[in-house]
Amino acid sequence: MEDKPISKQEILKELDNLQSMDLKYSDGRILGSMCTEAHPFAKEIYFKFLDSNLGDPGLFKGTKKTEDMVIEDIGRLLSADKVFGNMVTGGTEANIMAIRAARNYARKYKGIKNGEIIIPESAHFSFKKAADMMDLKIIEAELNEDYKINVESIKYNISDNTIAIVAIAGTTELGLIDPIEEISQISLENNIFFHVDAAFGGFSIPFLKNCGYDFPEFDFSLPGVCSITVDPHKMGLAPIPAGCILFRKKEYLDVMAIDSPYLTIKSQSTIVGTRLGAASAATYGIMKYLGKEGYTKLAKELMYNTYFFKSGLEKIGYIVIAEPELNIVAFNHPKIETHELADILKSYGWRVSVASCPLSIRVVLMNHIKKKHLNELLTDLKEIF
Ligand SMILES: Cc1ncc(COP(=O)(O)O)c(C=O)c1O
């Protein structure tokens, strides 16, 4: 920090310079991000609520209501009349909360001390963070040839120490949906906490289903599902940081409650203390503004772009890894090694991400990637071929 204050003008000039180093979603060159530019109306609301602290909700009763209404509304989208949960910073924190609830529940009611969690090989790395923080053992269940979790592998790995099973509705790398109905059944039969990570898919599967997409059940309609992660800051067009963790029973929040003596509430179940109310208010506002109609339109458009890109790739001769279920396409060149292809694309100005399972270039067809960008990308890919 400087000794003397610096003028606003000078600071803004420096910040503008720094910001000019950032990539802009609107350039359509960011191909591997699951986040996108927030809706302008959501940004407007965000600034109004910047000072609201959800960690002390007695002081910010109105903002707290926006959180409660978002959780309730998303719960209904996910087939539950009543759910219990919080708005958090994103999928990572939501997944950590789910695992913490499962761990505490198993410790309290089953006396499990050395817990294990079964996750698919395709799971987001946030579960590894959760396991590391809580000293849990991770067991990775194998994937089938279609890159979805192998149900037999889950059954094989269940032990007396299993505290949670995790499945994904919209995998990070390929956007695929695990066989959640079967896993729900297994969880019920074995009395094990079952968490569904729908950080990516939660804001599109329900809307696509409503307009005829044939997806299997993945939400609270399945009796074994205990908790679901959904991220409004991914497909919900809400500003970062907006994630949600939803629990079927209040007890799952209660087993994580820690006394919070100096605040306006008696206890907190969230990991974070001071929590941004702005993301919650903005999520509430944008959900009302777009409604089911707006989100259905968005999800459908992104799926059209997905199919357009996939067929464009195949026409040129690239190998598409899996039939897309959501708006992600992963592909390889028949001869050029994946990292080399990523470097070539980078030299053309594209920011791609490389998926690990299987090794491939992964494009997430978010709202900032328009048809014209896809045409430009396909032209470059054709030239590279
Ligand atoms: C399926 C899934 N879960 C969790 C996360 C973590 O979300 P965040 O980066 O918002 O913490 C991601 C991120 O891409 C994801 O794809």
PDB file of C-alpha atoms in Angstrom, residues 13-297:
ATOM      1  CA  LYS A  13      -6.359   3.680 -15.451  1.00  0.00           C
ATOM      2  CA  GLU A  14      -4.184   1.014 -13.890  1.00  0.00           C
ATOM      3  CA  LEU A  15      -7.148  -1.305 -13.370  1.00  0.00           C
ATOM      4  CA  ASP A  16      -8.288  -0.806 -16.970  1.00  0.00           C
ATOM      5  CA  ASN A  17      -4.810  -1.810 -18.080  1.00  0.00           C
ATOM      6  CA  LEU A  18      -4.922  -4.885 -15.907  1.00  0.00           C
ATOM      7  CA  GLN A  19      -8.403  -5.782 -17.129  1.00  0.00           C
ATOM      8  CA  SER A  20      -7.258  -5.473 -20.718  1.00  0.00           C
ATOM      9  CA  MET A  21      -5.044  -8.517 -20.026  1.00  0.00           C
ATOM     10  CA  ASP A  22      -8.164 -10.607 -19.313  1.00  0.00           C
ATOM     11  CA  LEU A  23      -9.958 -12.527 -22.014  1.00  0.00           C
ATOM     12  CA  LYS A  24     -13.535 -11.448 -22.689  1.00  0.00           C
ATOM     13  CA  TYR A  25     -16.342 -13.979 -23.019  1.00  0.00           C
ATOM     14  CA  SER A  26     -17.876 -11.819 -25.749  1.00  0.00           C
ATOM     15  CA  ASP A  27     -14.880 -12.541 -28.049  1.00  0.00           C
ATOM     16  CA  GLY A  28     -16.180 -16.123 -28.274  1.00  0.00           C
ATOM     17  CA  ARG A  29     -12.657 -17.498 -27.908  1.00  0.00           C
ATOM     18  CA  ILE A  30     -13.065 -19.033 -24.437  1.00  0.00           C
ATOM     19  CA  LEU A  31     -14.050 -22.572 -25.341  1.00  0.00           C
ATOM     20  CA  GLY A  32     -13.431 -24.534 -22.172  1.00  0.00           C
ATOM     21  CA  SER A  33     -15.216 -22.555 -19.468  1.00  0.00           C
ATOM     22  CA  MET A  34     -18.368 -23.676 -17.660  1.00  0.00           C
ATOM     23  CA  CYS A  35     -18.963 -20.072 -16.622  1.00  0.00           C
ATOM     24  CA  THR A  36     -20.131 -17.330 -18.932  1.00  0.00           C
ATOM     25  CA  GLU A  37     -21.027 -13.659 -18.890  1.00  0.00           C
ATOM     26  CA  ALA A  38     -23.774 -13.040 -16.345  1.00  0.00           C
ATOM     27  CA  HIS A  39     -27.048 -11.617 -17.639  1.00  0.00           C
ATOM     28  CA  PRO A  40     -26.959  -7.752 -17.560  1.00  0.00           C
ATOM     29  CA  PHE A  41     -30.040  -7.643 -15.316  1.00  0.00           C
ATOM     30  CA  ALA A  42     -28.370 -10.011 -12.842  1.00  0.00           C
ATOM     31  CA  LYS A  43     -25.330  -7.695 -12.758  1.00  0.00           C
ATOM     32  CA  GLU A  44     -27.559  -4.702 -12.066  1.00  0.00           C
ATOM     33  CA  ILE A  45     -29.115  -6.467  -9.067  1.00  0.00           C
ATOM     34  CA  TYR A  46     -25.705  -7.670  -7.858  1.00  0.00           C
ATOM     35  CA  PHE A  47     -24.394  -4.142  -7.316  1.00  0.00           C
ATOM     36  CA  LYS A  48     -27.488  -3.176  -5.312  1.00  0.00           C
ATOM     37  CA  PHE A  49     -26.842  -5.965  -2.795  1.00  0.00           C
ATOM     38  CA  LEU A  50     -23.044  -5.798  -2.554  1.00  0.00           C
ATOM     39  CA  ASP A  51     -23.062  -4.949   1.161  1.00  0.00           C
ATOM     40  CA  SER A  52     -25.513  -7.660   2.249  1.00  0.00           C
ATOM     41  CA  ASN A  53     -24.034 -10.399   4.413  1.00  0.00           C
ATOM     42  CA  LEU A  54     -25.901 -13.692   4.449  1.00  0.00           C
ATOM     43  CA  GLY A  55     -23.672 -14.832   7.289  1.00  0.00           C
ATOM     44  CA  ASP A  56     -25.625 -12.549   9.616  1.00  0.00           C
ATOM     45  CA  PRO A  57     -29.126 -12.946   8.221  1.00  0.00           C
ATOM     46  CA  GLY A  58     -30.933 -11.221  11.087  1.00  0.00           C
ATOM     47  CA  LEU A  59     -29.445  -7.968   9.778  1.00  0.00           C
ATOM     48  CA  PHE A  60     -30.311  -8.704   6.153  1.00  0.00           C
ATOM     49  CA  LYS A  61     -33.721 -10.308   6.360  1.00  0.00           C
ATOM     50  CA  GLY A  62     -34.740  -9.376   2.831  1.00  0.00           C
ATOM     51  CA  THR A  63     -31.567 -10.761   1.286  1.00  0.00           C
ATOM     52  CA  LYS A  64     -31.985 -13.928   3.347  1.00  0.00           C
ATOM     53  CA  LYS A  65     -35.437 -14.292   1.804  1.00  0.00           C
ATOM     54  CA  THR A  66     -33.878 -14.242  -1.666  1.00  0.00           C
ATOM     55  CA  GLU A  67     -31.626 -17.141  -0.616  1.00  0.00           C
ATOM     56  CA  ASP A  68     -34.575 -19.101   0.811  1.00  0.00           C
ATOM     57  CA  MET A  69     -36.652 -18.480  -2.307  1.00  0.00           C
ATOM     58  CA  VAL A  70     -33.825 -19.516  -4.670  1.00  0.00           C
ATOM     59  CA  ILE A  71     -33.305 -22.762  -2.734  1.00  0.00           C
ATOM     60  CA  GLU A  72     -37.061 -23.429  -2.648  1.00  0.00           C
ATOM     61  CA  ASP A  73     -37.504 -22.685  -6.343  1.00  0.00           C
ATOM     62  CA  ILE A  74     -34.562 -24.815  -7.463  1.00  0.00           C
ATOM     63  CA  GLY A  75     -35.796 -27.553  -5.138  1.00  0.00           C
ATOM     64  CA  ARG A  76     -39.138 -27.518  -6.964  1.00  0.00           C
ATOM     65  CA  LEU A  77     -37.333 -27.655 -10.321  1.00  0.00           C
ATOM     66  CA  LEU A  78     -35.611 -30.751  -8.949  1.00  0.00           C
ATOM     67  CA  SER A  79     -38.892 -32.432  -7.948  1.00  0.00           C
ATOM     68  CA  ALA A  80     -38.978 -31.611  -4.224  1.00  0.00           C
ATOM     69  CA  ASP A  81     -41.718 -29.607  -2.495  1.00  0.00           C
ATOM     70  CA  LYS A  82     -39.413 -28.809   0.379  1.00  0.00           C
ATOM     71  CA  VAL A  83     -35.622 -28.787   0.491  1.00  0.00           C
ATOM     72  CA  PHE A  84     -33.049 -27.354   2.881  1.00  0.00           C
ATOM     73  CA  GLY A  85     -29.838 -25.713   1.814  1.00  0.00           C
ATOM     74  CA  ASN A  86     -27.805 -22.646   1.037  1.00  0.00           C
ATOM     75  CA  MET A  87     -26.383 -20.489  -1.655  1.00  0.00           C
ATOM     76  CA  VAL A  88     -22.634 -20.960  -1.636  1.00  0.00           C
ATOM     77  CA  THR A  89     -19.682 -19.889  -3.739  1.00  0.00           C
ATOM     78  CA  GLY A  90     -20.019 -22.624  -6.338  1.00  0.00           C
ATOM     79  CA  GLY A  91     -19.871 -26.327  -7.046  1.00  0.00           C
ATOM     80  CA  THR A  92     -16.744 -26.916  -4.983  1.00  0.00           C
ATOM     81  CA  GLU A  93     -18.193 -25.531  -1.777  1.00  0.00           C
ATOM     82  CA  ALA A  94     -21.540 -27.239  -2.417  1.00  0.00           C
ATOM     83  CA  ASN A  95     -19.835 -30.607  -2.893  1.00  0.00           C
ATOM     84  CA  ILE A  96     -17.706 -30.097   0.215  1.00  0.00           C
ATOM     85  CA  MET A  97     -20.868 -29.335   2.206  1.00  0.00           C
ATOM     86  CA  ALA A  98     -22.580 -32.467   0.880  1.00  0.00           C
ATOM     87  CA  ILE A  99     -19.646 -34.653   1.870  1.00  0.00           C
ATOM     88  CA  ARG A 100     -19.373 -32.958   5.250  1.00  0.00           C
ATOM     89  CA  ALA A 101     -23.063 -33.648   5.907  1.00  0.00           C
ATOM     90  CA  ALA A 102     -22.615 -37.284   4.855  1.00  0.00           C
ATOM     91  CA  ARG A 103     -19.505 -37.657   7.025  1.00  0.00           C
ATOM     92  CA  ASN A 104     -21.136 -36.102  10.112  1.00  0.00           C
ATOM     93  CA  TYR A 105     -24.327 -38.100   9.604  1.00  0.00           C
ATOM     94  CA  ALA A 106     -22.444 -41.382   9.319  1.00  0.00           C
ATOM     95  CA  ARG A 107     -20.310 -40.506  12.332  1.00  0.00           C
ATOM     96  CA  LYS A 108     -23.353 -39.639  14.442  1.00  0.00           C
ATOM     97  CA  TYR A 109     -25.723 -42.439  13.452  1.00  0.00           C
ATOM     98  CA  LYS A 110     -23.417 -45.244  12.337  1.00  0.00           C
ATOM     99  CA  GLY A 111     -20.299 -44.527  14.360  1.00  0.00           C
ATOM    100  CA  ILE A 112     -18.099 -44.535  11.221  1.00  0.00           C
ATOM    101  CA  LYS A 113     -14.693 -43.017  11.992  1.00  0.00           C
ATOM    102  CA  ASN A 114     -12.625 -43.763   8.890  1.00  0.00           C
ATOM    103  CA  GLY A 115     -15.056 -42.839   6.178  1.00  0.00           C
ATOM    104  CA  GLU A 116     -14.785 -43.703   2.482  1.00  0.00           C
ATOM    105  CA  ILE A 117     -16.560 -42.034  -0.429  1.00  0.00           C
ATOM    106  CA  ILE A 118     -17.214 -43.704  -3.755  1.00  0.00           C
ATOM    107  CA  ILE A 119     -16.996 -41.287  -6.666  1.00  0.00           C
ATOM    108  CA  PRO A 120     -16.854 -41.902 -10.419  1.00  0.00           C
ATOM    109  CA  GLU A 121     -13.468 -41.529 -12.160  1.00  0.00           C
ATOM    110  CA  SER A 122     -15.164 -38.659 -13.995  1.00  0.00           C
ATOM    111  CA  ALA A 123     -15.943 -36.716 -10.792  1.00  0.00           C
ATOM    112  CA  HIS A 124     -14.860 -33.104 -10.383  1.00  0.00           C
ATOM    113  CA  PHE A 125     -11.683 -32.665  -8.318  1.00  0.00           C
ATOM    114  CA  SER A 126     -13.659 -30.847  -5.617  1.00  0.00           C
ATOM    115  CA  PHE A 127     -14.373 -34.270  -4.060  1.00  0.00           C
ATOM    116  CA  LYS A 128     -10.647 -34.818  -3.670  1.00  0.00           C
ATOM    117  CA  LYS A 129     -10.453 -31.501  -1.824  1.00  0.00           C
ATOM    118  CA  ALA A 130     -13.346 -32.603   0.404  1.00  0.00           C
ATOM    119  CA  ALA A 131     -11.655 -35.925   1.140  1.00  0.00           C
ATOM    120  CA  ASP A 132      -8.373 -34.206   1.890  1.00  0.00           C
ATOM    121  CA  MET A 133      -9.977 -31.744   4.323  1.00  0.00           C
ATOM    122  CA  MET A 134     -11.971 -34.417   6.132  1.00  0.00           C
ATOM    123  CA  ASP A 135      -9.384 -37.179   5.985  1.00  0.00           C
ATOM    124  CA  LEU A 136     -11.674 -39.474   4.006  1.00  0.00           C
ATOM    125  CA  LYS A 137     -10.601 -42.217   1.654  1.00  0.00           C
ATOM    126  CA  ILE A 138     -11.609 -41.725  -1.974  1.00  0.00           C
ATOM    127  CA  ILE A 139     -12.558 -44.789  -3.946  1.00  0.00           C
ATOM    128  CA  GLU A 140     -12.904 -44.185  -7.662  1.00  0.00           C
ATOM    129  CA  ALA A 141     -15.507 -46.390  -9.294  1.00  0.00           C
ATOM    130  CA  GLU A 142     -14.661 -47.410 -12.853  1.00  0.00           C
ATOM    131  CA  LEU A 143     -16.384 -45.995 -15.889  1.00  0.00           C
ATOM    132  CA  ASN A 144     -18.091 -48.020 -18.613  1.00  0.00           C
ATOM    133  CA  GLU A 145     -17.106 -47.693 -22.251  1.00  0.00           C
ATOM    134  CA  ASP A 146     -19.690 -44.887 -22.523  1.00  0.00           C
ATOM    135  CA  TYR A 147     -17.712 -42.948 -19.853  1.00  0.00           C
ATOM    136  CA  LYS A 148     -20.531 -43.240 -17.284  1.00  0.00           C
ATOM    137  CA  ILE A 149     -20.020 -44.770 -13.869  1.00  0.00           C
ATOM    138  CA  ASN A 150     -20.071 -48.558 -13.759  1.00  0.00           C
ATOM    139  CA  VAL A 151     -22.775 -49.532 -11.304  1.00  0.00           C
ATOM    140  CA  GLU A 152     -21.198 -52.926 -10.578  1.00  0.00           C
ATOM    141  CA  SER A 153     -17.999 -51.141  -9.593  1.00  0.00           C
ATOM    142  CA  ILE A 154     -19.964 -49.098  -7.035  1.00  0.00           C
ATOM    143  CA  LYS A 155     -21.506 -52.259  -5.578  1.00  0.00           C
ATOM    144  CA  TYR A 156     -18.101 -53.936  -5.453  1.00  0.00           C
ATOM    145  CA  ASN A 157     -16.548 -51.006  -3.558  1.00  0.00           C
ATOM    146  CA  ILE A 158     -19.217 -50.531  -0.876  1.00  0.00           C
ATOM    147  CA  SER A 159     -17.852 -51.333   2.581  1.00  0.00           C
ATOM    148  CA  ASP A 160     -18.835 -50.801   6.213  1.00  0.00           C
ATOM    149  CA  ASN A 161     -16.946 -47.494   6.021  1.00  0.00           C
ATOM    150  CA  THR A 162     -18.747 -46.053   2.997  1.00  0.00           C
ATOM    151  CA  ILE A 163     -20.246 -42.737   4.051  1.00  0.00           C
ATOM    152  CA  ALA A 164     -21.327 -41.464   0.625  1.00  0.00           C
ATOM    153  CA  ILE A 165     -21.773 -42.378  -2.997  1.00  0.00           C
ATOM    154  CA  VAL A 166     -21.483 -39.629  -5.606  1.00  0.00           C
ATOM    155  CA  ALA A 167     -22.827 -39.530  -9.160  1.00  0.00           C
ATOM    156  CA  ILE A 168     -22.751 -36.742 -11.730  1.00  0.00           C
ATOM    157  CA  ALA A 169     -25.531 -35.145 -13.776  1.00  0.00           C
ATOM    158  CA  GLY A 170     -23.453 -33.368 -16.385  1.00  0.00           C
ATOM    159  CA  THR A 171     -19.829 -34.471 -16.054  1.00  0.00           C
ATOM    160  CA  THR A 172     -17.234 -31.709 -16.179  1.00  0.00           C
ATOM    161  CA  GLU A 173     -15.330 -33.124 -19.119  1.00  0.00           C
ATOM    162  CA  LEU A 174     -18.019 -34.727 -21.315  1.00  0.00           C
ATOM    163  CA  GLY A 175     -21.350 -33.427 -19.953  1.00  0.00           C
ATOM    164  CA  LEU A 176     -22.709 -36.941 -19.430  1.00  0.00           C
ATOM    165  CA  ILE A 177     -25.340 -38.086 -16.960  1.00  0.00           C
ATOM    166  CA  ASP A 178     -24.595 -41.116 -14.766  1.00  0.00           C
ATOM    167  CA  PRO A 179     -27.235 -43.852 -14.244  1.00  0.00           C
ATOM    168  CA  ILE A 180     -28.606 -42.088 -11.185  1.00  0.00           C
ATOM    169  CA  GLU A 181     -31.813 -44.119 -10.863  1.00  0.00           C
ATOM    170  CA  GLU A 182     -29.894 -47.363 -10.369  1.00  0.00           C
ATOM    171  CA  ILE A 183     -27.470 -45.757  -7.925  1.00  0.00           C
ATOM    172  CA  SER A 184     -30.367 -44.325  -5.921  1.00  0.00           C
ATOM    173  CA  GLN A 185     -31.645 -47.874  -5.497  1.00  0.00           C
ATOM    174  CA  ILE A 186     -28.232 -49.163  -4.418  1.00  0.00           C
ATOM    175  CA  SER A 187     -27.897 -46.330  -1.891  1.00  0.00           C
ATOM    176  CA  LEU A 188     -31.302 -47.111  -0.416  1.00  0.00           C
ATOM    177  CA  GLU A 189     -30.586 -50.822  -0.183  1.00  0.00           C
ATOM    178  CA  ASN A 190     -27.288 -50.137   1.608  1.00  0.00           C
ATOM    179  CA  ASN A 191     -28.523 -47.138   3.626  1.00  0.00           C
ATOM    180  CA  ILE A 192     -25.758 -44.867   2.279  1.00  0.00           C
ATOM    181  CA  PHE A 193     -25.905 -41.105   1.663  1.00  0.00           C
ATOM    182  CA  PHE A 194     -26.186 -40.397  -2.076  1.00  0.00           C
ATOM    183  CA  HIS A 195     -25.065 -37.052  -3.509  1.00  0.00           C
ATOM    184  CA  VAL A 196     -25.756 -35.932  -7.079  1.00  0.00           C
ATOM    185  CA  ASP A 197     -23.390 -33.338  -8.491  1.00  0.00           C
ATOM    186  CA  ALA A 198     -25.554 -31.430 -10.970  1.00  0.00           C
ATOM    187  CA  ALA A 199     -23.399 -28.286 -10.800  1.00  0.00           C
ATOM    188  CA  PHE A 200     -23.452 -28.108 -14.581  1.00  0.00           C
ATOM    189  CA  GLY A 201     -26.567 -30.083 -15.562  1.00  0.00           C
ATOM    190  CA  GLY A 202     -28.927 -28.828 -12.864  1.00  0.00           C
ATOM    191  CA  PHE A 203     -29.806 -25.669 -14.743  1.00  0.00           C
ATOM    192  CA  SER A 204     -30.428 -27.348 -18.083  1.00  0.00           C
ATOM    193  CA  ILE A 205     -31.636 -30.971 -17.663  1.00  0.00           C
ATOM    194  CA  PRO A 206     -35.029 -29.985 -16.138  1.00  0.00           C
ATOM    195  CA  PHE A 207     -35.679 -27.481 -18.946  1.00  0.00           C
ATOM    196  CA  LEU A 208     -34.570 -29.833 -21.725  1.00  0.00           C
ATOM    197  CA  LYS A 209     -36.705 -32.587 -20.219  1.00  0.00           C
ATOM    198  CA  ASN A 210     -39.749 -30.322 -20.296  1.00  0.00           C
ATOM    199  CA  CYS A 211     -39.330 -29.781 -24.012  1.00  0.00           C
ATOM    200  CA  GLY A 212     -39.003 -33.429 -24.925  1.00  0.00           C
ATOM    201  CA  TYR A 213     -35.366 -34.413 -24.322  1.00  0.00           C
ATOM    202  CA  ASP A 214     -35.261 -37.987 -23.149  1.00  0.00           C
ATOM    203  CA  PHE A 215     -33.229 -37.839 -19.934  1.00  0.00           C
ATOM    204  CA  PRO A 216     -33.405 -40.358 -17.116  1.00  0.00           C
ATOM    205  CA  GLU A 217     -34.523 -39.236 -13.653  1.00  0.00           C
ATOM    206  CA  PHE A 218     -31.685 -37.605 -11.755  1.00  0.00           C
ATOM    207  CA  ASP A 219     -33.183 -35.556  -8.939  1.00  0.00           C
ATOM    208  CA  PHE A 220     -35.192 -35.735  -5.699  1.00  0.00           C
ATOM    209  CA  SER A 221     -37.893 -37.732  -7.502  1.00  0.00           C
ATOM    210  CA  LEU A 222     -35.556 -40.650  -6.772  1.00  0.00           C
ATOM    211  CA  PRO A 223     -35.940 -41.568  -3.099  1.00  0.00           C
ATOM    212  CA  GLY A 224     -32.247 -42.402  -2.572  1.00  0.00           C
ATOM    213  CA  VAL A 225     -30.989 -38.937  -3.571  1.00  0.00           C
ATOM    214  CA  CYS A 226     -30.016 -37.087  -0.366  1.00  0.00           C
ATOM    215  CA  SER A 227     -28.412 -33.936  -1.771  1.00  0.00           C
ATOM    216  CA  ILE A 228     -27.852 -32.103  -5.052  1.00  0.00           C
ATOM    217  CA  THR A 229     -25.340 -29.450  -6.129  1.00  0.00           C
ATOM    218  CA  VAL A 230     -26.544 -26.921  -8.709  1.00  0.00           C
ATOM    219  CA  ASP A 231     -24.594 -23.871  -9.885  1.00  0.00           C
ATOM    220  CA  PRO A 232     -26.521 -20.804 -11.038  1.00  0.00           C
ATOM    221  CA  HIS A 233     -23.176 -19.263 -12.091  1.00  0.00           C
ATOM    222  CA  LYS A 234     -22.767 -21.917 -14.773  1.00  0.00           C
ATOM    223  CA  MET A 235     -25.899 -22.442 -16.890  1.00  0.00           C
ATOM    224  CA  GLY A 236     -28.087 -20.087 -14.813  1.00  0.00           C
ATOM    225  CA  LEU A 237     -26.530 -16.818 -16.116  1.00  0.00           C
ATOM    226  CA  ALA A 238     -26.030 -15.616 -12.530  1.00  0.00           C
ATOM    227  CA  PRO A 239     -22.878 -13.707 -11.519  1.00  0.00           C
ATOM    228  CA  ILE A 240     -20.019 -15.558  -9.833  1.00  0.00           C
ATOM    229  CA  PRO A 241     -20.038 -16.768  -7.012  1.00  0.00           C
ATOM    230  CA  ALA A 242     -23.397 -18.517  -7.166  1.00  0.00           C
ATOM    231  CA  GLY A 243     -23.678 -22.180  -6.250  1.00  0.00           C
ATOM    232  CA  CYS A 244     -26.410 -24.060  -4.409  1.00  0.00           C
ATOM    233  CA  ILE A 245     -26.444 -27.068  -2.131  1.00  0.00           C
ATOM    234  CA  LEU A 246     -29.828 -28.674  -1.584  1.00  0.00           C
ATOM    235  CA  PHE A 247     -30.590 -31.353   1.007  1.00  0.00           C
ATOM    236  CA  ARG A 248     -33.647 -33.594   1.195  1.00  0.00           C
ATOM    237  CA  LYS A 249     -33.768 -33.406   5.015  1.00  0.00           C
ATOM    238  CA  LYS A 250     -33.047 -30.595   7.467  1.00  0.00           C
ATOM    239  CA  GLU A 251     -31.157 -33.109   9.580  1.00  0.00           C
ATOM    240  CA  TYR A 252     -28.294 -33.026   7.053  1.00  0.00           C
ATOM    241  CA  LEU A 253     -27.809 -29.319   7.793  1.00  0.00           C
ATOM    242  CA  ASP A 254     -28.268 -29.880  11.519  1.00  0.00           C
ATOM    243  CA  VAL A 255     -25.457 -32.434  11.752  1.00  0.00           C
ATOM    244  CA  MET A 256     -23.053 -29.748  10.494  1.00  0.00           C
ATOM    245  CA  ALA A 257     -24.355 -26.858  12.615  1.00  0.00           C
ATOM    246  CA  ILE A 258     -21.731 -24.940  14.575  1.00  0.00           C
ATOM    247  CA  ASP A 259     -22.712 -22.385  17.257  1.00  0.00           C
ATOM    248  CA  SER A 260     -22.260 -18.805  16.084  1.00  0.00           C
ATOM    249  CA  PRO A 261     -22.457 -16.823  19.358  1.00  0.00           C
ATOM    250  CA  TYR A 262     -22.023 -13.186  18.305  1.00  0.00           C
ATOM    251  CA  LEU A 263     -24.331 -13.262  15.287  1.00  0.00           C
ATOM    252  CA  THR A 264     -28.064 -12.874  14.763  1.00  0.00           C
ATOM    253  CA  ILE A 265     -28.429 -16.625  14.248  1.00  0.00           C
ATOM    254  CA  LYS A 266     -27.641 -19.332  16.792  1.00  0.00           C
ATOM    255  CA  SER A 267     -25.669 -21.562  14.445  1.00  0.00           C
ATOM    256  CA  GLN A 268     -24.240 -21.918  10.947  1.00  0.00           C
ATOM    257  CA  SER A 269     -24.070 -25.032   8.789  1.00  0.00           C
ATOM    258  CA  THR A 270     -22.200 -23.340   5.951  1.00  0.00           C
ATOM    259  CA  ILE A 271     -18.415 -23.522   5.746  1.00  0.00           C
ATOM    260  CA  VAL A 272     -18.090 -19.819   5.017  1.00  0.00           C
ATOM    261  CA  GLY A 273     -19.079 -17.232   7.651  1.00  0.00           C
ATOM    262  CA  THR A 274     -19.558 -13.904   5.918  1.00  0.00           C
ATOM    263  CA  ARG A 275     -21.452 -14.723   2.730  1.00  0.00           C
ATOM    264  CA  LEU A 276     -22.178 -12.568  -0.261  1.00  0.00           C
ATOM    265  CA  GLY A 277     -25.861 -11.667  -0.465  1.00  0.00           C
ATOM    266  CA  ALA A 278     -25.425 -10.078  -3.897  1.00  0.00           C
ATOM    267  CA  ALA A 279     -25.108 -13.402  -5.716  1.00  0.00           C
ATOM    268  CA  SER A 280     -28.226 -14.664  -4.011  1.00  0.00           C
ATOM    269  CA  ALA A 281     -30.327 -11.583  -4.864  1.00  0.00           C
ATOM    270  CA  ALA A 282     -29.016 -11.603  -8.441  1.00  0.00           C
ATOM    271  CA  THR A 283     -29.813 -15.308  -8.841  1.00  0.00           C
ATOM    272  CA  TYR A 284     -33.298 -14.723  -7.492  1.00  0.00           C
ATOM    273  CA  GLY A 285     -33.824 -11.814  -9.894  1.00  0.00           C
ATOM    274  CA  ILE A 286     -32.529 -13.548 -13.003  1.00  0.00           C
ATOM    275  CA  MET A 287     -34.559 -16.693 -12.304  1.00  0.00           C
ATOM    276  CA  LYS A 288     -37.708 -14.573 -12.129  1.00  0.00           C
ATOM    277  CA  TYR A 289     -36.750 -12.543 -15.168  1.00  0.00           C
ATOM    278  CA  LEU A 290     -35.988 -15.482 -17.458  1.00  0.00           C
ATOM    279  CA  GLY A 291     -38.482 -17.943 -16.028  1.00  0.00           C
ATOM    280  CA  LYS A 292     -38.771 -21.520 -17.265  1.00  0.00           C
ATOM    281  CA  GLU A 293     -39.439 -20.181 -20.744  1.00  0.00           C
ATOM    282  CA  GLY A 294     -36.174 -18.228 -20.899  1.00  0.00           C
ATOM    283  CA  TYR A 295     -34.046 -21.057 -19.524  1.00  0.00           C
ATOM    284  CA  THR A 296     -35.672 -23.584 -21.865  1.00  0.00           C
ATOM    285  CA  LYS A 297     -34.917 -21.333 -24.838  1.00  0.00           C
TER     286      LYS A 297
END
